[in-house]
Amino acid sequence: MENSCFEAIKASIEGDLGEMKKALIACGGTGGHLSPGVAVAERLIELGYRCELLISKKQVDSRLVGKYEAFEYDSIPGSALSLSPIRFGKFSYNLLSGIVKCIRKIRREKPDVVIGFGGFLSMPALFAGYVCGVPVAIHEANRVPGRVTRMVSRFATRIYLPEGIEMSIRKPARIINLGMPVRSEIQKRDPIEAKRVLGLNEGFNTLLVFGGSQGAQSLTNWVAEHQSSLGKLGWQVYCLTGSQGGEDREEVVRLEEGGELKTLYRTFSDYMATVLSAADLVVSRAGAGSISEIVRCEVPAILIPYPFAADDHQQANAKRFVEQGGGVAIDQSELGQLFELVRDVVSDAERMDSFRTSLKAMGTERPQVQIGADLEGLVEAKRR
């Protein structure tokens, strides 16, 4: 009797799962690709979908997704395009291997939609979805569409681009302009509590320095060189170094009037909402993901675009951020002037208040809601 009841319940559950819509989401490689993928997956889960995230084997991917138990995961091979013969061979092999794996997965699991978030890791899944007749969509976070977005735009059912960005394609109605999806956990928190959680002094201002999920050695070096000078200004520092930054560590700056301030170096954080909420000012690269989380947590920022980013897209991201009033930006070549700029910005209370007011206005959107609704429409149209 017990066995028959168990089998009935199991059959019922399996039947429900069989009727659920499923989304295949290719979003690995960097935090800037993975985070919006998680945000859209969260929304699709709310809409009753099963979501499987295709990620890379990089540590940044496995660390970030480890706390999201509502999704399924798989890894696919992927590497950036390069003209170097060896690297081009690796790129070609990974691309073909990924396409074959994704075609088999799609034929076996029959997802209703395939979504990619840029980077060459998403290319195999999107191409496989197109070959198998599944609606495919790509989200471009940066204000200069990347190579994968340009390639996929030839066959994508839907292309999500930032506000004000256009592409010359057949059937431009396939383009929808909207912002960057942000994970639900990225919300502004109490700054004093955030500082306490991170081991910072609750009574002092905090400068956060980071270079995205990959880190930025030049910014880490700048912190090491100026931590004493920043301490004399009354600022403690929290620096995310990335994997190249070595082990987690802390340095102590002793103040002339007594007391001390910490400079904390951390290779990675799973809790960016807490880190950003503890900050009174951010110095950062200008990746779209970093900017979106800075905006959501309403932290004024000094952006230093990575000068070797593909198509110089970080310059365009930073320009838009400055135009909207969230902070200022300088070139990498001006890094020697960064300390003076930090000092000038933090000493101008009116300017800092203006940044915060602008950030509050910038952070009201939830693009994943619009994306979820649009994907639902694509799925239903395909089913009909």
Short mmCIF file of C-alpha atoms in Angstrom, two decimals:
data_model
loop_
_atom_site.label_atom_id
_atom_site.label_comp_id
_atom_site.label_asym_id
_atom_site.label_seq_id
_atom_site.Cartn_x
_atom_site.Cartn_y
_atom_site.Cartn_z
CA MET A 1 0.00 0.00 0.00
CA GLU A 2 2.76 2.41 1.00
CA ASN A 3 4.71 1.60 -2.18
CA SER A 4 1.67 2.24 -4.38
CA CYS A 5 1.05 5.62 -2.70
CA PHE A 6 4.70 6.54 -3.15
CA GLU A 7 4.58 5.60 -6.83
CA ALA A 8 1.42 7.65 -7.31
CA ILE A 9 2.98 10.73 -5.74
CA LYS A 10 6.15 10.24 -7.76
CA ALA A 11 4.16 9.90 -10.99
CA SER A 12 2.19 13.04 -10.14
CA ILE A 13 5.36 15.03 -9.49
CA GLU A 14 7.00 13.77 -12.66
CA GLY A 15 3.89 14.64 -14.63
CA ASP A 16 3.91 18.20 -13.28
CA LEU A 17 7.59 18.59 -14.15
CA GLY A 18 6.97 17.26 -17.62
CA GLU A 19 4.39 20.00 -18.28
CA MET A 20 6.47 22.83 -16.82
CA LYS A 21 8.09 25.16 -19.30
CA LYS A 22 11.86 25.13 -19.30
CA ALA A 23 14.47 27.78 -20.08
CA LEU A 24 18.08 27.08 -21.01
CA ILE A 25 20.21 30.04 -19.94
CA ALA A 26 23.82 30.40 -21.17
CA CYS A 27 25.45 32.94 -18.88
CA GLY A 28 28.85 31.82 -17.61
CA GLY A 29 32.40 33.07 -17.92
CA THR A 30 32.37 36.30 -15.91
CA GLY A 31 30.22 37.84 -13.21
CA GLY A 32 28.94 40.35 -15.77
CA HIS A 33 27.40 37.52 -17.80
CA LEU A 34 26.41 35.25 -14.93
CA SER A 35 24.66 37.76 -12.65
CA PRO A 36 22.00 38.93 -15.16
CA GLY A 37 21.44 35.29 -16.12
CA VAL A 38 20.67 34.50 -12.48
CA ALA A 39 18.37 37.54 -12.26
CA VAL A 40 16.33 36.44 -15.28
CA ALA A 41 16.27 32.84 -14.02
CA GLU A 42 14.86 34.07 -10.70
CA ARG A 43 12.06 35.81 -12.57
CA LEU A 44 11.32 32.82 -14.78
CA ILE A 45 11.15 30.57 -11.71
CA GLU A 46 8.46 32.94 -10.39
CA LEU A 47 6.60 32.44 -13.68
CA GLY A 48 6.65 28.67 -13.25
CA TYR A 49 9.65 27.72 -15.38
CA ARG A 50 12.39 25.23 -14.73
CA CYS A 51 15.72 26.92 -15.40
CA GLU A 52 19.03 25.32 -16.31
CA LEU A 53 22.09 27.56 -16.32
CA LEU A 54 24.97 26.76 -18.64
CA ILE A 55 28.16 28.01 -17.02
CA SER A 56 31.90 27.67 -17.41
CA LYS A 57 34.26 25.67 -15.23
CA LYS A 58 35.82 28.86 -13.85
CA GLN A 59 35.92 29.28 -10.09
CA VAL A 60 33.99 32.56 -10.30
CA ASP A 61 31.02 30.70 -11.78
CA SER A 62 30.98 27.82 -9.31
CA ARG A 63 31.35 30.17 -6.33
CA LEU A 64 28.55 32.48 -7.38
CA VAL A 65 25.97 29.85 -8.34
CA GLY A 66 26.65 27.63 -5.34
CA LYS A 67 24.06 29.43 -3.23
CA TYR A 68 21.28 29.27 -5.82
CA GLU A 69 19.66 25.88 -5.32
CA ALA A 70 16.51 26.57 -7.36
CA PHE A 71 18.30 26.13 -10.68
CA GLU A 72 19.84 23.22 -12.55
CA TYR A 73 23.40 23.60 -13.83
CA ASP A 74 25.68 22.23 -16.50
CA SER A 75 29.03 23.39 -17.86
CA ILE A 76 29.95 23.82 -21.49
CA PRO A 77 33.34 24.51 -23.07
CA GLY A 78 34.08 28.00 -24.33
CA SER A 79 36.98 30.34 -25.01
CA ALA A 80 37.41 33.76 -26.57
CA LEU A 81 38.17 34.24 -30.23
CA SER A 82 41.84 34.93 -30.94
CA LEU A 83 43.93 35.23 -34.10
CA SER A 84 46.74 33.29 -32.47
CA PRO A 85 46.83 29.90 -34.26
CA ILE A 86 46.89 27.89 -31.03
CA ARG A 87 44.16 29.93 -29.35
CA PHE A 88 42.05 30.00 -32.51
CA GLY A 89 42.29 26.21 -32.65
CA LYS A 90 41.15 26.01 -29.04
CA PHE A 91 38.30 28.43 -29.73
CA SER A 92 37.12 26.42 -32.74
CA TYR A 93 37.31 23.09 -30.90
CA ASN A 94 35.40 24.44 -27.88
CA LEU A 95 32.79 26.08 -30.08
CA LEU A 96 32.10 22.90 -32.05
CA SER A 97 32.13 20.75 -28.91
CA GLY A 98 29.75 23.14 -27.20
CA ILE A 99 27.36 23.20 -30.16
CA VAL A 100 27.25 19.40 -30.32
CA LYS A 101 26.64 19.13 -26.58
CA CYS A 102 23.91 21.78 -26.64
CA ILE A 103 22.12 20.23 -29.65
CA ARG A 104 22.01 16.91 -27.83
CA LYS A 105 20.79 18.59 -24.65
CA ILE A 106 18.05 20.52 -26.48
CA ARG A 107 16.82 17.45 -28.33
CA ARG A 108 16.79 15.45 -25.12
CA GLU A 109 15.30 18.01 -22.73
CA LYS A 110 13.22 20.10 -25.16
CA PRO A 111 13.51 23.56 -23.56
CA ASP A 112 10.94 26.16 -24.61
CA VAL A 113 13.45 28.99 -24.98
CA VAL A 114 17.23 29.52 -24.99
CA ILE A 115 18.66 32.76 -23.59
CA GLY A 116 22.27 33.98 -23.77
CA PHE A 117 24.02 36.80 -21.97
CA GLY A 118 27.00 37.44 -24.20
CA GLY A 119 30.50 36.03 -24.19
CA PHE A 120 31.59 33.11 -26.30
CA LEU A 121 30.19 30.64 -23.78
CA SER A 122 26.67 31.59 -24.91
CA MET A 123 27.32 31.12 -28.63
CA PRO A 124 27.03 27.28 -28.71
CA ALA A 125 23.70 27.26 -26.88
CA LEU A 126 22.17 30.02 -28.98
CA PHE A 127 23.27 28.49 -32.26
CA ALA A 128 22.07 25.05 -31.14
CA GLY A 129 18.70 26.51 -30.16
CA TYR A 130 18.35 28.11 -33.58
CA VAL A 131 19.26 24.86 -35.36
CA CYS A 132 16.71 22.96 -33.27
CA GLY A 133 13.92 25.48 -33.92
CA VAL A 134 13.72 26.84 -30.37
CA PRO A 135 13.16 30.59 -29.79
CA VAL A 136 16.50 32.19 -28.90
CA ALA A 137 17.13 35.52 -27.19
CA ILE A 138 20.32 37.39 -26.32
CA HIS A 139 20.83 40.14 -23.77
CA GLU A 140 23.59 42.69 -24.35
CA ALA A 141 24.62 44.51 -21.18
CA ASN A 142 27.19 46.88 -22.64
CA ARG A 143 26.53 50.02 -24.63
CA VAL A 144 28.65 48.69 -27.49
CA PRO A 145 27.19 45.36 -28.70
CA GLY A 146 29.81 42.63 -28.48
CA ARG A 147 30.96 40.27 -31.21
CA VAL A 148 28.68 37.44 -30.09
CA THR A 149 25.65 39.73 -30.00
CA ARG A 150 26.43 40.96 -33.51
CA MET A 151 26.77 37.38 -34.77
CA VAL A 152 23.66 36.07 -33.04
CA SER A 153 21.58 39.07 -34.15
CA ARG A 154 21.35 37.47 -37.60
CA PHE A 155 19.09 34.69 -36.33
CA ALA A 156 17.94 35.60 -32.80
CA THR A 157 14.22 35.77 -32.14
CA ARG A 158 14.80 38.61 -29.67
CA ILE A 159 17.72 40.97 -28.94
CA TYR A 160 17.71 42.97 -25.70
CA LEU A 161 19.89 46.09 -25.92
CA PRO A 162 20.56 48.95 -23.46
CA GLU A 163 18.41 52.06 -23.68
CA GLY A 164 19.28 54.21 -26.68
CA ILE A 165 21.40 51.54 -28.43
CA GLU A 166 20.53 50.40 -31.94
CA MET A 167 21.77 47.77 -34.36
CA SER A 168 21.38 47.60 -38.12
CA ILE A 169 19.55 44.30 -38.65
CA ARG A 170 16.74 42.84 -40.66
CA LYS A 171 13.44 43.06 -38.81
CA PRO A 172 14.47 45.69 -36.22
CA ALA A 173 11.26 44.88 -34.32
CA ARG A 174 13.24 41.98 -32.83
CA ILE A 175 15.12 44.54 -30.70
CA ILE A 176 13.82 45.64 -27.30
CA ASN A 177 15.69 48.32 -25.34
CA LEU A 178 15.91 47.90 -21.59
CA GLY A 179 18.40 47.88 -18.76
CA MET A 180 20.53 45.34 -16.92
CA PRO A 181 18.77 42.66 -14.83
CA VAL A 182 20.06 42.63 -11.25
CA ARG A 183 19.82 39.70 -8.84
CA SER A 184 17.13 40.05 -6.18
CA GLU A 185 19.69 39.87 -3.38
CA ILE A 186 21.40 43.07 -4.58
CA GLN A 187 19.60 45.63 -2.44
CA LYS A 188 20.84 48.57 -0.42
CA ARG A 189 21.35 47.59 3.23
CA ASP A 190 22.09 49.38 6.47
CA PRO A 191 25.66 50.72 6.05
CA ILE A 192 26.63 50.43 9.70
CA GLU A 193 25.51 46.82 9.88
CA ALA A 194 27.28 46.10 6.57
CA LYS A 195 30.56 47.50 7.91
CA ARG A 196 30.22 45.45 11.07
CA VAL A 197 29.65 42.25 9.08
CA LEU A 198 32.77 42.89 6.98
CA GLY A 199 34.96 43.63 10.00
CA LEU A 200 35.31 47.33 9.24
CA ASN A 201 35.19 50.23 11.71
CA GLU A 202 31.57 51.39 11.85
CA GLY A 203 32.53 54.99 12.63
CA PHE A 204 34.67 55.70 9.55
CA ASN A 205 33.95 56.18 5.87
CA THR A 206 34.79 53.29 3.55
CA LEU A 207 36.31 53.29 0.09
CA LEU A 208 35.52 50.17 -1.94
CA VAL A 209 37.95 49.34 -4.76
CA PHE A 210 37.31 46.49 -7.19
CA GLY A 211 37.74 45.52 -10.81
CA GLY A 212 34.76 43.27 -11.43
CA SER A 213 34.77 39.50 -10.92
CA GLN A 214 38.22 39.20 -12.51
CA GLY A 215 39.88 41.85 -10.35
CA ALA A 216 42.23 44.59 -11.55
CA GLN A 217 45.89 44.44 -10.56
CA SER A 218 46.49 48.13 -11.28
CA LEU A 219 43.72 49.12 -8.84
CA THR A 220 45.02 46.73 -6.20
CA ASN A 221 48.49 48.23 -6.58
CA TRP A 222 47.01 51.73 -6.26
CA VAL A 223 45.37 50.79 -2.95
CA ALA A 224 48.65 49.38 -1.58
CA GLU A 225 50.46 52.58 -2.55
CA HIS A 226 47.88 54.98 -1.09
CA GLN A 227 46.38 53.17 1.91
CA SER A 228 48.33 55.32 4.39
CA SER A 229 47.30 58.55 2.66
CA LEU A 230 43.68 57.41 2.57
CA GLY A 231 43.89 56.58 6.26
CA LYS A 232 45.07 60.12 6.99
CA LEU A 233 41.92 61.34 5.23
CA GLY A 234 39.92 59.18 7.65
CA TRP A 235 39.01 56.55 5.06
CA GLN A 236 39.31 52.80 5.49
CA VAL A 237 39.53 50.60 2.37
CA TYR A 238 37.93 47.35 1.26
CA CYS A 239 39.68 46.03 -1.85
CA LEU A 240 38.46 43.08 -3.94
CA THR A 241 41.55 41.84 -5.72
CA GLY A 242 40.34 38.90 -7.81
CA SER A 243 42.25 35.65 -8.03
CA GLN A 244 45.50 37.45 -8.96
CA GLY A 245 45.54 39.28 -5.64
CA GLY A 246 46.95 36.41 -3.60
CA GLU A 247 45.57 35.47 -0.21
CA ASP A 248 43.05 37.46 1.82
CA ARG A 249 44.89 39.82 4.13
CA GLU A 250 44.61 43.07 6.05
CA GLU A 251 46.87 46.04 6.61
CA VAL A 252 46.59 48.46 9.54
CA VAL A 253 47.09 52.21 9.19
CA ARG A 254 47.88 53.85 12.54
CA LEU A 255 46.60 57.39 12.85
CA GLU A 256 48.71 60.20 14.32
CA GLU A 257 45.93 61.20 16.71
CA GLY A 258 45.60 57.63 17.91
CA GLY A 259 43.53 54.73 16.74
CA GLU A 260 43.89 52.74 13.56
CA LEU A 261 42.13 51.99 10.30
CA LYS A 262 42.11 48.78 8.31
CA THR A 263 42.68 48.14 4.65
CA LEU A 264 41.11 44.77 3.89
CA TYR A 265 42.14 42.81 0.78
CA ARG A 266 39.74 40.06 -0.26
CA THR A 267 40.04 37.93 -3.38
CA PHE A 268 36.30 37.47 -3.82
CA SER A 269 32.94 38.15 -2.19
CA ASP A 270 29.70 36.19 -2.47
CA TYR A 271 27.86 39.08 -0.82
CA MET A 272 28.23 42.14 -3.03
CA ALA A 273 25.12 43.79 -1.61
CA THR A 274 26.80 43.90 1.80
CA VAL A 275 30.13 45.06 0.37
CA LEU A 276 28.53 47.85 -1.68
CA SER A 277 26.26 48.92 1.18
CA ALA A 278 29.30 49.34 3.44
CA ALA A 279 30.92 51.70 0.93
CA ASP A 280 30.61 55.48 0.91
CA LEU A 281 32.49 55.71 -2.39
CA VAL A 282 33.48 53.13 -5.01
CA VAL A 283 36.46 53.03 -7.35
CA SER A 284 35.76 50.45 -10.03
CA ARG A 285 36.12 49.30 -13.60
CA ALA A 286 33.14 50.10 -15.82
CA GLY A 287 31.67 46.69 -16.61
CA ALA A 288 27.91 46.82 -17.07
CA GLY A 289 27.33 44.34 -14.25
CA SER A 290 29.41 46.29 -11.77
CA ILE A 291 27.68 49.55 -12.69
CA SER A 292 24.21 48.04 -12.34
CA GLU A 293 24.98 46.79 -8.83
CA ILE A 294 26.57 50.13 -7.86
CA VAL A 295 23.38 51.85 -9.01
CA ARG A 296 21.10 49.44 -7.16
CA CYS A 297 22.99 50.06 -3.89
CA GLU A 298 23.17 53.83 -4.55
CA VAL A 299 26.91 54.26 -4.04
CA PRO A 300 28.69 57.19 -5.77
CA ALA A 301 31.51 55.93 -7.94
CA ILE A 302 34.69 56.85 -9.73
CA LEU A 303 34.91 54.61 -12.80
CA ILE A 304 38.16 53.69 -14.54
CA PRO A 305 37.26 51.84 -17.75
CA TYR A 306 39.45 48.89 -18.64
CA PRO A 307 41.37 50.20 -21.66
CA PHE A 308 41.61 46.82 -23.42
CA ALA A 309 37.92 45.87 -23.21
CA ALA A 310 36.49 44.58 -26.48
CA ASP A 311 35.32 47.45 -28.72
CA ASP A 312 36.23 49.79 -25.83
CA HIS A 313 32.75 49.14 -24.43
CA GLN A 314 33.68 50.15 -20.87
CA GLN A 315 34.33 53.72 -22.03
CA ALA A 316 30.79 53.87 -23.39
CA ASN A 317 29.39 52.38 -20.16
CA ALA A 318 31.25 54.94 -18.05
CA LYS A 319 30.17 57.84 -20.24
CA ARG A 320 26.50 56.93 -19.79
CA PHE A 321 26.93 56.55 -16.01
CA VAL A 322 28.49 60.01 -15.76
CA GLU A 323 25.79 61.56 -17.97
CA GLN A 324 23.14 60.16 -15.63
CA GLY A 325 24.89 61.77 -12.66
CA GLY A 326 26.02 58.72 -10.67
CA GLY A 327 29.68 59.74 -10.39
CA VAL A 328 32.75 60.57 -12.42
CA ALA A 329 35.17 58.70 -14.67
CA ILE A 330 38.85 58.91 -15.56
CA ASP A 331 41.07 57.06 -18.01
CA GLN A 332 43.57 54.41 -16.95
CA SER A 333 46.33 56.83 -18.04
CA GLU A 334 45.15 59.24 -15.32
CA LEU A 335 45.53 56.73 -12.48
CA GLY A 336 48.26 58.90 -11.00
CA GLN A 337 45.64 61.57 -10.34
CA LEU A 338 43.16 59.22 -8.68
CA PHE A 339 44.09 60.02 -5.07
CA GLU A 340 43.57 63.74 -5.61
CA LEU A 341 40.23 63.03 -7.30
CA VAL A 342 39.09 60.82 -4.41
CA ARG A 343 40.10 63.53 -1.94
CA ASP A 344 38.24 66.23 -3.89
CA VAL A 345 35.09 64.19 -4.34
CA VAL A 346 34.73 63.03 -0.75
CA SER A 347 35.35 66.52 0.61
CA ASP A 348 32.48 67.95 -1.47
CA ALA A 349 29.34 66.99 0.47
CA GLU A 350 27.01 68.72 -1.99
CA ARG A 351 28.51 66.81 -4.91
CA MET A 352 28.21 63.49 -3.08
CA ASP A 353 24.57 64.21 -2.24
CA SER A 354 23.90 64.99 -5.90
CA PHE A 355 25.41 61.64 -6.93
CA ARG A 356 23.22 59.78 -4.43
CA THR A 357 20.07 61.55 -5.61
CA SER A 358 20.83 60.60 -9.21
CA LEU A 359 21.62 57.00 -8.28
CA LYS A 360 18.29 56.65 -6.48
CA ALA A 361 16.48 57.75 -9.65
CA MET A 362 18.59 55.42 -11.81
CA GLY A 363 17.93 52.30 -9.74
CA THR A 364 14.15 51.92 -10.00
CA GLU A 365 13.97 49.53 -12.98
CA ARG A 366 13.57 45.72 -12.90
CA PRO A 367 14.27 44.71 -16.50
CA GLN A 368 13.93 41.01 -15.69
CA VAL A 369 10.18 41.55 -15.31
CA GLN A 370 9.93 42.87 -18.87
CA ILE A 371 12.23 40.14 -20.16
CA GLY A 372 10.19 37.45 -18.42
CA ALA A 373 6.95 38.74 -19.92
CA ASP A 374 8.46 38.99 -23.38
CA LEU A 375 9.93 35.49 -23.24
CA GLU A 376 6.54 34.18 -22.17
CA GLY A 377 5.10 35.75 -25.31
CA LEU A 378 7.75 34.13 -27.51
CA VAL A 379 7.14 30.73 -25.94
CA GLU A 380 3.38 30.95 -26.28
CA ALA A 381 3.66 32.09 -29.91
CA LYS A 382 5.91 29.12 -30.66
CA ARG A 383 3.52 26.69 -28.96
CA ARG A 384 0.61 28.00 -30.99
#
